Amino acid sequence: MPSAIAQSHPNIAFIKYWGNRDDLLRIPSNNSISMNLDGLSTQTQVTFDSSQASDELILNSAPVQGPALKRVMVFLDLVRQMAELQLFARVESQNNFPMGAGIASSASAFAALALAASAAAGLKLSEKDLSRLARGGSGSACRSIPGGFVEWQAGQDDDTSYATSIAPPEHWSLVDCIAIVSQEHKATGSAQGQALAHTSPLQAPRLADAPRRLEICRQAILDRDFSAFAEVVEQDSNLMHAVMMTAVPPLFYWQPATLEVIQTVINWRKDGLQVCYTIDAGPNVHVLCLEQHTNPVKESLEQLPGVEKVLIARPGGAARLL
Ligand code: DP6
């Protein structure tokens, strides 16, 4: 029975992906930049087995049915087609972090699945082709294939849309202190939200300005320039959430505690601390700081009434086979 196990990290976007030019192929409307999150991981085993009557998904030891299984089956069809394979698969996956709460679990899920399924099917894919494959499962998953700090080139079509590393994990000791304000599964998944992006009158100006933000962010990472980084990362996150809130129908991912953390981080920076925030499609706040400030930032975040706990993640490596 051909089987393989892969591990990958979720990633946090500094310049966000929100809206596709082609929803089916997940060709995004703009490039995005992210960092893989070490310490948080997904481990997935894929076994193609002639005794399976259909594809099976077991997530954190519990069998999964419905839309999540369907999404995995559609993805496995892609791999079967590429490998000219007819067997069904058993997919067993474990996450060591809360799912569906703004820590892109779909990113690490489909990055690990792309690697494990392609290896189990006997395909030996390049990093580019793995990233393209993972993109088919979830857009942000293509950024969890390469290591460290990553840019996803939007491209024009299936062949040209994939992610590459812009700096290895050890390039910059940036730390993501993830303030968990809620562990509930979000009401509107990002795939549904992405499809609404074009209904906001703010999406067009957000996209028109994206090359400027990408350039500033990429250069700030290469120069390890925290001040330039902080300003553009917060602005990009605010722009994406403005698009979400002005879509038809509107999407509100924030909770009261989300705004409390935002305002606290802004005040800390005014007081001279090198810290900034970014928020994905959920209520939790990713508070970014430098290694030497990790403990005080973590402890201060834990004191805030709306914060349940704080997860710490440093720059993570590429997806890999175990
Ligand atoms: C807000 O990659 O989860 O985290 O392609 O529909 O699976 P699908 O969307 P997904 O969207 C991620 C959105 C985001 C921003 C980002 O990670 O760039």
PDB file of C-alpha atoms and ligand atoms in Angstrom, residues 11-20 23 26 30-34 71 102-107 110 134-143 152 186 189-195 206 236 240-241 244 253 279-282, ligand 1:
ATOM      1  CA  ASN A  11       1.684  30.716   7.738  1.00  0.00           C
ATOM      2  CA  ILE A  12       0.777  34.274   8.680  1.00  0.00           C
ATOM      3  CA  ALA A  13       0.315  36.705   5.791  1.00  0.00           C
ATOM      4  CA  PHE A  14       1.979  40.113   6.080  1.00  0.00           C
ATOM      5  CA  ILE A  15       0.537  41.207   2.718  1.00  0.00           C
ATOM      6  CA  LYS A  16      -2.809  39.448   2.412  1.00  0.00           C
ATOM      7  CA  TYR A  17      -4.418  37.302  -0.241  1.00  0.00           C
ATOM      8  CA  TRP A  18      -8.100  38.266  -0.436  1.00  0.00           C
ATOM      9  CA  GLY A  19      -9.953  37.793  -3.703  1.00  0.00           C
ATOM     10  CA  ASN A  20      -9.289  35.694  -6.778  1.00  0.00           C
ATOM     11  CA  ASP A  23     -11.959  31.278  -8.048  1.00  0.00           C
ATOM     12  CA  ARG A  26      -7.389  30.064  -7.179  1.00  0.00           C
ATOM     13  CA  ASN A  30      -2.599  40.157  -5.917  1.00  0.00           C
ATOM     14  CA  ASN A  31       0.746  38.728  -4.766  1.00  0.00           C
ATOM     15  CA  SER A  32       0.984  37.997  -1.042  1.00  0.00           C
ATOM     16  CA  ILE A  33       3.852  37.679   1.462  1.00  0.00           C
ATOM     17  CA  SER A  34       3.936  35.472   4.553  1.00  0.00           C
ATOM     18  CA  ARG A  71     -12.857  19.264  -0.442  1.00  0.00           C
ATOM     19  CA  GLY A 102      -7.741  32.762  11.976  1.00  0.00           C
ATOM     20  CA  ILE A 103      -4.666  30.557  12.159  1.00  0.00           C
ATOM     21  CA  ALA A 104      -4.716  29.338   8.605  1.00  0.00           C
ATOM     22  CA  SER A 105      -5.336  25.634   9.244  1.00  0.00           C
ATOM     23  CA  SER A 106      -6.299  25.163   5.580  1.00  0.00           C
ATOM     24  CA  ALA A 107      -2.802  26.364   4.598  1.00  0.00           C
ATOM     25  CA  PHE A 110      -3.344  21.360   2.078  1.00  0.00           C
ATOM     26  CA  ALA A 134      -1.272  22.913  -2.799  1.00  0.00           C
ATOM     27  CA  ARG A 135      -2.819  26.123  -4.197  1.00  0.00           C
ATOM     28  CA  GLY A 136      -5.574  23.969  -5.706  1.00  0.00           C
ATOM     29  CA  GLY A 137      -6.628  22.925  -2.184  1.00  0.00           C
ATOM     30  CA  SER A 138      -6.361  26.334  -0.516  1.00  0.00           C
ATOM     31  CA  GLY A 139      -4.704  29.465  -1.869  1.00  0.00           C
ATOM     32  CA  SER A 140      -2.600  30.232   1.197  1.00  0.00           C
ATOM     33  CA  ALA A 141      -1.398  26.575   1.255  1.00  0.00           C
ATOM     34  CA  CYS A 142       0.929  27.310  -1.674  1.00  0.00           C
ATOM     35  CA  ARG A 143       2.897  29.583   0.707  1.00  0.00           C
ATOM     36  CA  TRP A 152       3.223  34.000  -3.735  1.00  0.00           C
ATOM     37  CA  LYS A 186     -15.570  30.930  12.288  1.00  0.00           C
ATOM     38  CA  GLY A 189     -14.915  30.285   5.908  1.00  0.00           C
ATOM     39  CA  SER A 190     -12.310  32.155   3.876  1.00  0.00           C
ATOM     40  CA  ALA A 191     -13.310  30.429   0.604  1.00  0.00           C
ATOM     41  CA  GLN A 192     -16.820  31.943   0.901  1.00  0.00           C
ATOM     42  CA  GLY A 193     -15.333  35.272   2.002  1.00  0.00           C
ATOM     43  CA  GLN A 194     -12.840  35.367  -0.888  1.00  0.00           C
ATOM     44  CA  ALA A 195     -15.729  35.001  -3.348  1.00  0.00           C
ATOM     45  CA  ARG A 206      -6.787  47.899  -2.379  1.00  0.00           C
ATOM     46  CA  ASP A 236      -2.420  45.885   4.678  1.00  0.00           C
ATOM     47  CA  MET A 240      -8.277  43.639   3.902  1.00  0.00           C
ATOM     48  CA  HIS A 241     -10.642  43.941   6.871  1.00  0.00           C
ATOM     49  CA  MET A 244     -14.444  42.357   4.296  1.00  0.00           C
ATOM     50  CA  TYR A 253     -14.329  38.677  11.781  1.00  0.00           C
ATOM     51  CA  ILE A 279      -5.302  39.645  11.596  1.00  0.00           C
ATOM     52  CA  ASP A 280      -6.434  36.919   9.190  1.00  0.00           C
ATOM     53  CA  ALA A 281     -10.008  35.712   8.618  1.00  0.00           C
ATOM     54  CA  GLY A 282     -10.807  35.293  12.313  1.00  0.00           C
TER      55      GLY A 282
HETATM   56  C1  DP6 B   1      -7.200  36.095   5.383  1.00  0.00           C
HETATM   57  O1  DP6 B   1      -6.145  30.490   1.609  1.00  0.00           O
HETATM   58  O2  DP6 B   1      -7.854  30.186   3.411  1.00  0.00           O
HETATM   59  O3  DP6 B   1      -5.727  34.261   5.689  1.00  0.00           O
HETATM   60  O4  DP6 B   1      -8.048  29.693  -1.064  1.00  0.00           O
HETATM   61  O5  DP6 B   1     -10.350  29.882  -0.237  1.00  0.00           O
HETATM   62  O6  DP6 B   1      -8.758  28.334   0.924  1.00  0.00           O
HETATM   63  P1  DP6 B   1      -8.936  29.608   0.142  1.00  0.00           P
HETATM   64  O7  DP6 B   1      -8.563  30.815   1.103  1.00  0.00           O
HETATM   65  P2  DP6 B   1      -7.421  30.895   2.189  1.00  0.00           P
HETATM   66  O8  DP6 B   1      -7.430  32.471   2.456  1.00  0.00           O
HETATM   67  C2  DP6 B   1      -6.527  33.047   3.333  1.00  0.00           C
HETATM   68  C3  DP6 B   1      -6.973  34.409   3.634  1.00  0.00           C
HETATM   69  C4  DP6 B   1      -6.216  35.145   4.723  1.00  0.00           C
HETATM   70  C5  DP6 B   1      -5.091  35.982   4.133  1.00  0.00           C
HETATM   71  C6  DP6 B   1      -3.861  35.241   3.701  1.00  0.00           C
HETATM   72  O9  DP6 B   1      -3.505  34.214   4.310  1.00  0.00           O
HETATM   73  O10 DP6 B   1      -3.199  35.737   2.782  1.00  0.00           O
END
